[in-house]
């Protein structure tokens, strides 16, 4: 069975600080897909990124970057120069090849104060 | 496209009442799923469907029924609501086998008293 662990329950930072959200996953499958979702206070789930298990390149999108390391089964998410609008719950999730659904971590609540 | 729609947005039930949470998508997606979100628990899979007429149980299926008579609709039925079913419910759809992005509805917040 697969599992996603987000050990950080809540993180508080001050605006402009950099922050990294950790995600560790477990699976015996060799083909899988990793995701990050953002859930702002309004409650909807916003897709941020998908990464497949064969692509270990790090990705940067504006202030967001993702570090995928198969050797440590981690898919960490860094926000550079955080802003108040980044305050949200962030979920890491895993989907296996041939499966139609996602396994989610428990989420990390990020609070960015001015 | 409206994407994935869910109704109602909010609902309060008394213990023992029944109700159906509606989910519809207009993207002709093959796969649909229901998740529940509870504080500190993340999202957990209730039921899912890989096509019309095909459904299966997820991690927390007890107390819920589903059916998928059309590609567009995937209703979730609570036959006899219990306080433990107080949660936020999300419906999701996904195009099919080769595309892994899940599209989520806005959620339904259900309170059972």
PDB file of C-alpha atoms in Angstrom:
ATOM      1  CA  UNK A   1       0.000   0.000   0.000  1.00  0.00           C
ATOM      2  CA  UNK A   2       1.154   3.500  -0.661  1.00  0.00           C
ATOM      3  CA  UNK A   3       1.537   6.264   1.881  1.00  0.00           C
ATOM      4  CA  UNK A   4       2.297   9.975   1.921  1.00  0.00           C
ATOM      5  CA  UNK A   5       3.705  11.668   5.002  1.00  0.00           C
ATOM      6  CA  UNK A   6       3.754  15.379   5.633  1.00  0.00           C
ATOM      7  CA  UNK A   7       5.420  15.598   9.008  1.00  0.00           C
ATOM      8  CA  UNK A   8       4.962  19.342   9.414  1.00  0.00           C
ATOM      9  CA  UNK A   9       1.466  19.997  10.684  1.00  0.00           C
ATOM     10  CA  UNK A  10       1.784  23.770  10.805  1.00  0.00           C
ATOM     11  CA  UNK A  11       4.475  26.263   9.823  1.00  0.00           C
ATOM     12  CA  UNK A  12       4.489  29.956  10.672  1.00  0.00           C
ATOM     13  CA  UNK A  13       6.758  32.406   8.894  1.00  0.00           C
ATOM     14  CA  UNK A  14       7.028  36.132   8.414  1.00  0.00           C
ATOM     15  CA  UNK A  15       6.548  37.597   4.987  1.00  0.00           C
ATOM     16  CA  UNK A  16       9.597  37.414   2.693  1.00  0.00           C
ATOM     17  CA  UNK A  17      11.010  34.374   4.457  1.00  0.00           C
ATOM     18  CA  UNK A  18      11.680  31.238   2.438  1.00  0.00           C
ATOM     19  CA  UNK A  19       9.839  28.128   3.547  1.00  0.00           C
ATOM     20  CA  UNK A  20      10.085  24.448   2.614  1.00  0.00           C
ATOM     21  CA  UNK A  21       7.243  21.991   2.981  1.00  0.00           C
ATOM     22  CA  UNK A  22       8.324  18.398   3.270  1.00  0.00           C
ATOM     23  CA  UNK A  23       6.703  15.388   1.640  1.00  0.00           C
ATOM     24  CA  UNK A  24       7.867  11.791   1.956  1.00  0.00           C
ATOM     25  CA  UNK A  25       6.134   8.987   0.115  1.00  0.00           C
ATOM     26  CA  UNK A  26       6.130   5.202   0.209  1.00  0.00           C
ATOM     27  CA  UNK A  27       5.357   2.900  -2.668  1.00  0.00           C
ATOM     28  CA  UNK A  28       6.766  -0.286  -4.146  1.00  0.00           C
ATOM     29  CA  UNK A  29       5.662   0.664  -7.632  1.00  0.00           C
ATOM     30  CA  UNK A  30       8.236   2.004 -10.047  1.00  0.00           C
ATOM     31  CA  UNK A  31       5.811   4.197 -11.960  1.00  0.00           C
ATOM     32  CA  UNK A  32       3.920   6.789  -9.986  1.00  0.00           C
ATOM     33  CA  UNK A  33       2.921  10.425 -10.001  1.00  0.00           C
ATOM     34  CA  UNK A  34       3.348  13.021  -7.294  1.00  0.00           C
ATOM     35  CA  UNK A  35       1.249  16.121  -6.830  1.00  0.00           C
ATOM     36  CA  UNK A  36       1.019  19.244  -4.735  1.00  0.00           C
ATOM     37  CA  UNK A  37      -2.291  20.978  -4.087  1.00  0.00           C
ATOM     38  CA  UNK A  38      -3.010  24.246  -2.323  1.00  0.00           C
ATOM     39  CA  UNK A  39      -6.146  24.783  -0.265  1.00  0.00           C
ATOM     40  CA  UNK A  40      -6.611  28.482   0.563  1.00  0.00           C
ATOM     41  CA  UNK A  41      -8.994  29.603   3.326  1.00  0.00           C
ATOM     42  CA  UNK A  42     -11.813  29.684   0.763  1.00  0.00           C
ATOM     43  CA  UNK A  43     -11.630  25.885   0.716  1.00  0.00           C
ATOM     44  CA  UNK A  44     -11.137  24.891  -2.907  1.00  0.00           C
ATOM     45  CA  UNK A  45      -8.287  22.635  -3.973  1.00  0.00           C
ATOM     46  CA  UNK A  46      -5.863  24.247  -6.388  1.00  0.00           C
ATOM     47  CA  UNK A  47      -3.543  22.048  -8.432  1.00  0.00           C
ATOM     48  CA  UNK A  48       0.089  23.212  -8.307  1.00  0.00           C
ATOM     49  CA  UNK A  49       2.263  20.564  -9.901  1.00  0.00           C
ATOM     50  CA  UNK A  50       2.467  16.960 -11.108  1.00  0.00           C
ATOM     51  CA  UNK A  51       5.696  15.028 -11.387  1.00  0.00           C
ATOM     52  CA  UNK A  52       6.165  11.475 -12.658  1.00  0.00           C
ATOM     53  CA  UNK A  53       8.619   9.025 -11.187  1.00  0.00           C
ATOM     54  CA  UNK A  54      10.874   9.065 -14.232  1.00  0.00           C
ATOM     55  CA  UNK A  55      11.453  12.779 -14.155  1.00  0.00           C
ATOM     56  CA  UNK A  56      13.716  13.851 -11.307  1.00  0.00           C
ATOM     57  CA  UNK A  57      14.386  17.311 -12.650  1.00  0.00           C
ATOM     58  CA  UNK A  58      13.663  20.035 -10.187  1.00  0.00           C
ATOM     59  CA  UNK A  59      11.074  22.547 -11.272  1.00  0.00           C
ATOM     60  CA  UNK A  60      10.732  26.242 -10.655  1.00  0.00           C
ATOM     61  CA  UNK A  61       7.640  28.303 -11.267  1.00  0.00           C
ATOM     62  CA  UNK A  62       8.013  31.875 -10.119  1.00  0.00           C
ATOM     63  CA  UNK A  63       8.476  31.822  -6.336  1.00  0.00           C
ATOM     64  CA  UNK A  64       7.636  28.111  -6.173  1.00  0.00           C
ATOM     65  CA  UNK A  65      10.125  25.305  -6.614  1.00  0.00           C
ATOM     66  CA  UNK A  66       9.982  21.558  -6.160  1.00  0.00           C
ATOM     67  CA  UNK A  67      12.773  19.147  -5.305  1.00  0.00           C
ATOM     68  CA  UNK A  68      12.087  15.511  -6.234  1.00  0.00           C
ATOM     69  CA  UNK A  69      14.588  12.961  -4.902  1.00  0.00           C
ATOM     70  CA  UNK A  70      13.831   9.291  -5.505  1.00  0.00           C
ATOM     71  CA  UNK A  71      16.782   8.242  -3.345  1.00  0.00           C
ATOM     72  CA  UNK A  72      15.045   9.647  -0.271  1.00  0.00           C
ATOM     73  CA  UNK A  73      11.442   9.251  -1.559  1.00  0.00           C
ATOM     74  CA  UNK A  74      10.856  12.929  -1.074  1.00  0.00           C
ATOM     75  CA  UNK A  75       9.103  15.622  -3.064  1.00  0.00           C
ATOM     76  CA  UNK A  76       9.635  18.872  -1.189  1.00  0.00           C
ATOM     77  CA  UNK A  77       8.086  22.222  -2.019  1.00  0.00           C
ATOM     78  CA  UNK A  78       9.806  25.554  -1.409  1.00  0.00           C
ATOM     79  CA  UNK A  79       8.230  28.980  -1.485  1.00  0.00           C
ATOM     80  CA  UNK A  80      10.755  31.768  -1.875  1.00  0.00           C
ATOM     81  CA  UNK A  81      10.016  35.202  -0.419  1.00  0.00           C
ATOM     82  CA  UNK A  82       6.701  34.083   1.046  1.00  0.00           C
ATOM     83  CA  UNK A  83       3.674  36.344   0.903  1.00  0.00           C
ATOM     84  CA  UNK A  84       0.522  36.565   2.997  1.00  0.00           C
ATOM     85  CA  UNK A  85      -1.450  35.145   0.043  1.00  0.00           C
ATOM     86  CA  UNK A  86       0.577  31.936   0.379  1.00  0.00           C
ATOM     87  CA  UNK A  87      -1.229  31.204   3.646  1.00  0.00           C
ATOM     88  CA  UNK A  88      -3.060  27.954   3.008  1.00  0.00           C
ATOM     89  CA  UNK A  89      -3.041  24.238   3.642  1.00  0.00           C
ATOM     90  CA  UNK A  90      -0.767  22.400   1.239  1.00  0.00           C
ATOM     91  CA  UNK A  91      -1.281  18.759   0.365  1.00  0.00           C
ATOM     92  CA  UNK A  92       1.140  16.345  -1.195  1.00  0.00           C
ATOM     93  CA  UNK A  93      -0.454  13.390  -3.006  1.00  0.00           C
ATOM     94  CA  UNK A  94       0.529  10.220  -4.847  1.00  0.00           C
ATOM     95  CA  UNK A  95      -1.104   8.309  -7.686  1.00  0.00           C
ATOM     96  CA  UNK A  96       0.080   4.943  -8.971  1.00  0.00           C
ATOM     97  CA  UNK A  97       0.199   3.827 -12.573  1.00  0.00           C
ATOM     98  CA  UNK A  98      -3.093   2.163 -13.402  1.00  0.00           C
ATOM     99  CA  UNK A  99      -4.937   3.658 -10.440  1.00  0.00           C
ATOM    100  CA  UNK A 100      -7.611   6.279 -10.839  1.00  0.00           C
ATOM    101  CA  UNK A 101      -7.331   7.933  -7.435  1.00  0.00           C
ATOM    102  CA  UNK A 102      -4.971   9.880  -5.176  1.00  0.00           C
ATOM    103  CA  UNK A 103      -3.457   9.122  -1.792  1.00  0.00           C
ATOM    104  CA  UNK A 104      -3.046  12.321   0.171  1.00  0.00           C
ATOM    105  CA  UNK A 105      -0.808  13.359   2.991  1.00  0.00           C
ATOM    106  CA  UNK A 106      -2.450  15.001   5.983  1.00  0.00           C
ATOM    107  CA  UNK A 107      -1.471  18.453   4.853  1.00  0.00           C
ATOM    108  CA  UNK A 108       0.701  21.271   6.146  1.00  0.00           C
ATOM    109  CA  UNK A 109      -0.894  24.527   7.202  1.00  0.00           C
ATOM    110  CA  UNK A 110       1.292  27.486   6.264  1.00  0.00           C
ATOM    111  CA  UNK A 111       0.673  30.789   8.009  1.00  0.00           C
ATOM    112  CA  UNK A 112       2.473  33.795   6.578  1.00  0.00           C
ATOM    113  CA  UNK A 113       2.217  36.910   8.708  1.00  0.00           C
ATOM    114  CA  UNK A 114       2.950  40.444   7.526  1.00  0.00           C
TER     115      UNK A 114
ATOM    116  CA  UNK B   1     -17.216  24.185 -19.285  1.00  0.00           C
ATOM    117  CA  UNK B   2     -18.496  24.371 -15.725  1.00  0.00           C
ATOM    118  CA  UNK B   3     -15.903  21.780 -14.669  1.00  0.00           C
ATOM    119  CA  UNK B   4     -16.860  19.746 -11.606  1.00  0.00           C
ATOM    120  CA  UNK B   5     -19.927  20.991  -9.775  1.00  0.00           C
ATOM    121  CA  UNK B   6     -21.201  19.931  -6.385  1.00  0.00           C
ATOM    122  CA  UNK B   7     -24.496  20.631  -4.679  1.00  0.00           C
ATOM    123  CA  UNK B   8     -25.347  21.639  -2.073  1.00  0.00           C
ATOM    124  CA  UNK B   9     -22.475  23.790  -0.755  1.00  0.00           C
ATOM    125  CA  UNK B  10     -23.655  23.424   2.842  1.00  0.00           C
ATOM    126  CA  UNK B  11     -25.998  20.982   4.515  1.00  0.00           C
ATOM    127  CA  UNK B  12     -27.090  20.267   8.072  1.00  0.00           C
ATOM    128  CA  UNK B  13     -28.659  16.904   8.807  1.00  0.00           C
ATOM    129  CA  UNK B  14     -30.037  15.261  11.890  1.00  0.00           C
ATOM    130  CA  UNK B  15     -28.742  11.853  12.880  1.00  0.00           C
ATOM    131  CA  UNK B  16     -30.560   9.163  10.948  1.00  0.00           C
ATOM    132  CA  UNK B  17     -31.616  11.334   8.040  1.00  0.00           C
ATOM    133  CA  UNK B  18     -30.663  10.430   4.512  1.00  0.00           C
ATOM    134  CA  UNK B  19     -29.458  12.632   1.719  1.00  0.00           C
ATOM    135  CA  UNK B  20     -27.601  12.633  -1.588  1.00  0.00           C
ATOM    136  CA  UNK B  21     -24.624  14.814  -2.382  1.00  0.00           C
ATOM    137  CA  UNK B  22     -24.624  15.629  -6.065  1.00  0.00           C
ATOM    138  CA  UNK B  23     -21.557  15.729  -8.292  1.00  0.00           C
ATOM    139  CA  UNK B  24     -21.504  16.422 -12.011  1.00  0.00           C
ATOM    140  CA  UNK B  25     -18.824  17.095 -14.584  1.00  0.00           C
ATOM    141  CA  UNK B  26     -19.180  18.280 -18.142  1.00  0.00           C
ATOM    142  CA  UNK B  27     -15.720  17.329 -19.379  1.00  0.00           C
ATOM    143  CA  UNK B  28     -16.564  13.768 -20.426  1.00  0.00           C
ATOM    144  CA  UNK B  29     -14.127  12.434 -17.849  1.00  0.00           C
ATOM    145  CA  UNK B  30     -13.976   8.691 -17.393  1.00  0.00           C
ATOM    146  CA  UNK B  31     -12.867   8.610 -13.756  1.00  0.00           C
ATOM    147  CA  UNK B  32     -14.712  10.144 -10.801  1.00  0.00           C
ATOM    148  CA  UNK B  33     -14.077   9.953  -7.060  1.00  0.00           C
ATOM    149  CA  UNK B  34     -15.414  11.082  -3.719  1.00  0.00           C
ATOM    150  CA  UNK B  35     -13.120  12.165  -0.887  1.00  0.00           C
ATOM    151  CA  UNK B  36     -13.829  13.403   2.586  1.00  0.00           C
ATOM    152  CA  UNK B  37     -11.651  15.924   4.407  1.00  0.00           C
ATOM    153  CA  UNK B  38     -11.433  15.956   8.174  1.00  0.00           C
ATOM    154  CA  UNK B  39      -9.148  18.151  10.307  1.00  0.00           C
ATOM    155  CA  UNK B  40      -5.686  16.647  10.592  1.00  0.00           C
ATOM    156  CA  UNK B  41      -6.597  13.711   8.345  1.00  0.00           C
ATOM    157  CA  UNK B  42      -6.050  15.048   4.860  1.00  0.00           C
ATOM    158  CA  UNK B  43      -8.378  13.787   2.161  1.00  0.00           C
ATOM    159  CA  UNK B  44      -9.488  10.174   2.271  1.00  0.00           C
ATOM    160  CA  UNK B  45     -11.065   8.243  -0.566  1.00  0.00           C
ATOM    161  CA  UNK B  46     -14.661   7.090  -0.046  1.00  0.00           C
ATOM    162  CA  UNK B  47     -15.708   5.597  -3.396  1.00  0.00           C
ATOM    163  CA  UNK B  48     -14.587   5.877  -6.961  1.00  0.00           C
ATOM    164  CA  UNK B  49     -15.706   5.011 -10.465  1.00  0.00           C
ATOM    165  CA  UNK B  50     -13.713   4.230 -13.606  1.00  0.00           C
ATOM    166  CA  UNK B  51     -16.688   4.523 -15.917  1.00  0.00           C
ATOM    167  CA  UNK B  52     -20.465   4.431 -16.139  1.00  0.00           C
ATOM    168  CA  UNK B  53     -21.772   1.381 -14.312  1.00  0.00           C
ATOM    169  CA  UNK B  54     -18.452   0.683 -12.550  1.00  0.00           C
ATOM    170  CA  UNK B  55     -17.825   1.704  -8.945  1.00  0.00           C
ATOM    171  CA  UNK B  56     -15.555   0.530  -6.159  1.00  0.00           C
ATOM    172  CA  UNK B  57     -14.808   1.242  -2.526  1.00  0.00           C
ATOM    173  CA  UNK B  58     -12.017   3.411  -1.258  1.00  0.00           C
ATOM    174  CA  UNK B  59     -10.437   3.735   2.156  1.00  0.00           C
ATOM    175  CA  UNK B  60     -13.538   4.846   4.122  1.00  0.00           C
ATOM    176  CA  UNK B  61     -16.664   3.537   2.343  1.00  0.00           C
ATOM    177  CA  UNK B  62     -18.836   2.603   5.333  1.00  0.00           C
ATOM    178  CA  UNK B  63     -22.100   4.528   5.529  1.00  0.00           C
ATOM    179  CA  UNK B  64     -21.959   5.691   1.910  1.00  0.00           C
ATOM    180  CA  UNK B  65     -23.384   4.392  -1.352  1.00  0.00           C
ATOM    181  CA  UNK B  66     -22.636   5.448  -4.899  1.00  0.00           C
ATOM    182  CA  UNK B  67     -23.809   4.667  -8.388  1.00  0.00           C
ATOM    183  CA  UNK B  68     -22.736   5.867 -11.820  1.00  0.00           C
ATOM    184  CA  UNK B  69     -25.492   5.581 -14.342  1.00  0.00           C
ATOM    185  CA  UNK B  70     -24.085   8.277 -16.639  1.00  0.00           C
ATOM    186  CA  UNK B  71     -20.591   9.561 -17.414  1.00  0.00           C
ATOM    187  CA  UNK B  72     -21.515  13.006 -16.093  1.00  0.00           C
ATOM    188  CA  UNK B  73     -22.990  12.249 -12.668  1.00  0.00           C
ATOM    189  CA  UNK B  74     -21.625  10.530  -9.579  1.00  0.00           C
ATOM    190  CA  UNK B  75     -23.928  11.034  -6.573  1.00  0.00           C
ATOM    191  CA  UNK B  76     -22.933  10.073  -3.037  1.00  0.00           C
ATOM    192  CA  UNK B  77     -25.712   8.786  -0.796  1.00  0.00           C
ATOM    193  CA  UNK B  78     -25.798   8.823   2.977  1.00  0.00           C
ATOM    194  CA  UNK B  79     -28.502   6.353   3.968  1.00  0.00           C
ATOM    195  CA  UNK B  80     -28.587   7.105   7.697  1.00  0.00           C
ATOM    196  CA  UNK B  81     -26.402  10.057   8.646  1.00  0.00           C
ATOM    197  CA  UNK B  82     -24.202   9.848  11.724  1.00  0.00           C
ATOM    198  CA  UNK B  83     -22.226  12.609  13.504  1.00  0.00           C
ATOM    199  CA  UNK B  84     -19.026  10.859  12.367  1.00  0.00           C
ATOM    200  CA  UNK B  85     -19.968  11.815   8.818  1.00  0.00           C
ATOM    201  CA  UNK B  86     -19.615  15.508   9.590  1.00  0.00           C
ATOM    202  CA  UNK B  87     -16.960  16.518   7.094  1.00  0.00           C
ATOM    203  CA  UNK B  88     -16.175  18.383   3.910  1.00  0.00           C
ATOM    204  CA  UNK B  89     -16.814  16.256   0.846  1.00  0.00           C
ATOM    205  CA  UNK B  90     -14.958  16.717  -2.415  1.00  0.00           C
ATOM    206  CA  UNK B  91     -15.829  15.182  -5.734  1.00  0.00           C
ATOM    207  CA  UNK B  92     -13.082  14.833  -8.326  1.00  0.00           C
ATOM    208  CA  UNK B  93     -12.869  13.776 -11.938  1.00  0.00           C
ATOM    209  CA  UNK B  94     -10.022  12.735 -14.168  1.00  0.00           C
ATOM    210  CA  UNK B  95     -10.000  12.353 -17.937  1.00  0.00           C
ATOM    211  CA  UNK B  96      -8.858   8.739 -18.044  1.00  0.00           C
ATOM    212  CA  UNK B  97      -6.013   6.304 -18.000  1.00  0.00           C
ATOM    213  CA  UNK B  98      -3.277   8.416 -19.558  1.00  0.00           C
ATOM    214  CA  UNK B  99      -3.995  11.731 -17.876  1.00  0.00           C
ATOM    215  CA  UNK B 100      -3.301  11.974 -14.179  1.00  0.00           C
ATOM    216  CA  UNK B 101      -4.569  15.431 -13.257  1.00  0.00           C
ATOM    217  CA  UNK B 102      -7.598  15.369 -10.967  1.00  0.00           C
ATOM    218  CA  UNK B 103     -10.130  18.167 -11.196  1.00  0.00           C
ATOM    219  CA  UNK B 104     -11.859  18.901  -7.901  1.00  0.00           C
ATOM    220  CA  UNK B 105     -15.255  20.351  -7.214  1.00  0.00           C
ATOM    221  CA  UNK B 106     -15.701  23.180  -4.694  1.00  0.00           C
ATOM    222  CA  UNK B 107     -16.766  20.844  -1.883  1.00  0.00           C
ATOM    223  CA  UNK B 108     -19.840  20.286   0.263  1.00  0.00           C
ATOM    224  CA  UNK B 109     -19.671  21.040   3.970  1.00  0.00           C
ATOM    225  CA  UNK B 110     -21.907  18.600   5.819  1.00  0.00           C
ATOM    226  CA  UNK B 111     -22.804  18.793   9.497  1.00  0.00           C
ATOM    227  CA  UNK B 112     -24.682  15.968  11.200  1.00  0.00           C
ATOM    228  CA  UNK B 113     -26.181  16.835  14.577  1.00  0.00           C
TER     229      UNK B 113
END
